[in-house]
């Protein structure tokens, strides 16, 4: 998921962007236009009980020393998070809008109880709801049952390794008291809670780093054993000046090892729904070519929008695209209705800010019907 997010300042590519071309044709691109076709990635709250050092929201300890002041920069410090009333007001306005699906993320959306009320309002507005979570809140009494009752459509749980110790190193909880074991317990609680009912569909998202391509198939095997429905491995995306960039981000030399794992996953998905062949191709292309380039016919700013915890609205969560947004184009959900906010969107956009982040957007928008079992796998 993601998940995400503008974070550290992004650089402007020094060379003119190379065209990356049209994004791959996803299954539902052939569908006739729909009245509601927008996916909103809504980072509802900033705080999270996990302290992943690669997180799009930056590192809490660093931000405590000097919180980012730039517009569009995310932080786990919630000083600018909107209050419940403002979130509800916008959620109510979705009823009469072209928004089809809301992916709730953060920060951690399920650590804040009013999220359940916001979910109800979004569902009452006729939208699909998918939640991106670290999974631990699902172990708390009543949370999983409530998500089932509310008719949540999908729950994507983050898990970065099949090995508990490795996962808890990559995704450390702030307390040090919860991790891999509680994440799996949360998934199992949700699967039991939904019983034979229709939903939600449950999936695992894995951030793939260069030193551990094997997690692609290892986590898939674990996901199948646990009984989840879908699985999305996604490449880590970090700005080049991030302290973990060299250690964790792929280079072209990593393509063969990643490709081998992705092919094995495709050949034997173990009953899991995967994002599809086009996604796999884009995953490989993104790590083969270094960041930067142009995407023609991008869905960011057309079928995808990103809302940050402070209510600011962006065409896409990519930090580069956020940094390139002129002040005059900045918008907010505060005091406005979704129908008005999304009235003048183009059919697609021509974006010059291709990065690995782009790969992670496909499953949220074009791949979601497949992950949610709305079309053949
Ligand atoms: C920011 S989290 C928020 C939701 C929730 N707290 C969670 O842990 O899943 C959303 C997703 O973004 C992923 N993510 C965070 N930083 C990332 C990065 N630098 N590159 C790729 N994915 C990242 C997380 O692993 C997670 O799957």
PDB file of C-alpha atoms in Angstrom, residues 91 103 178 229 235 339 357:
ATOM      1  CA  UNK A  91     -16.840  12.192   3.879  1.00  0.00           C
ATOM      2  CA  UNK A 103      -8.335   3.873   0.425  1.00  0.00           C
ATOM      3  CA  UNK A 178       4.275  -5.931  19.055  1.00  0.00           C
ATOM      4  CA  UNK A 229      -7.158 -13.336  -0.538  1.00  0.00           C
ATOM      5  CA  UNK A 235       9.298  -1.949  -4.656  1.00  0.00           C
ATOM      6  CA  UNK A 339     -18.373  17.025  -6.238  1.00  0.00           C
ATOM      7  CA  UNK A 357       6.109   5.427  -6.383  1.00  0.00           C
TER       8      UNK A 357
END
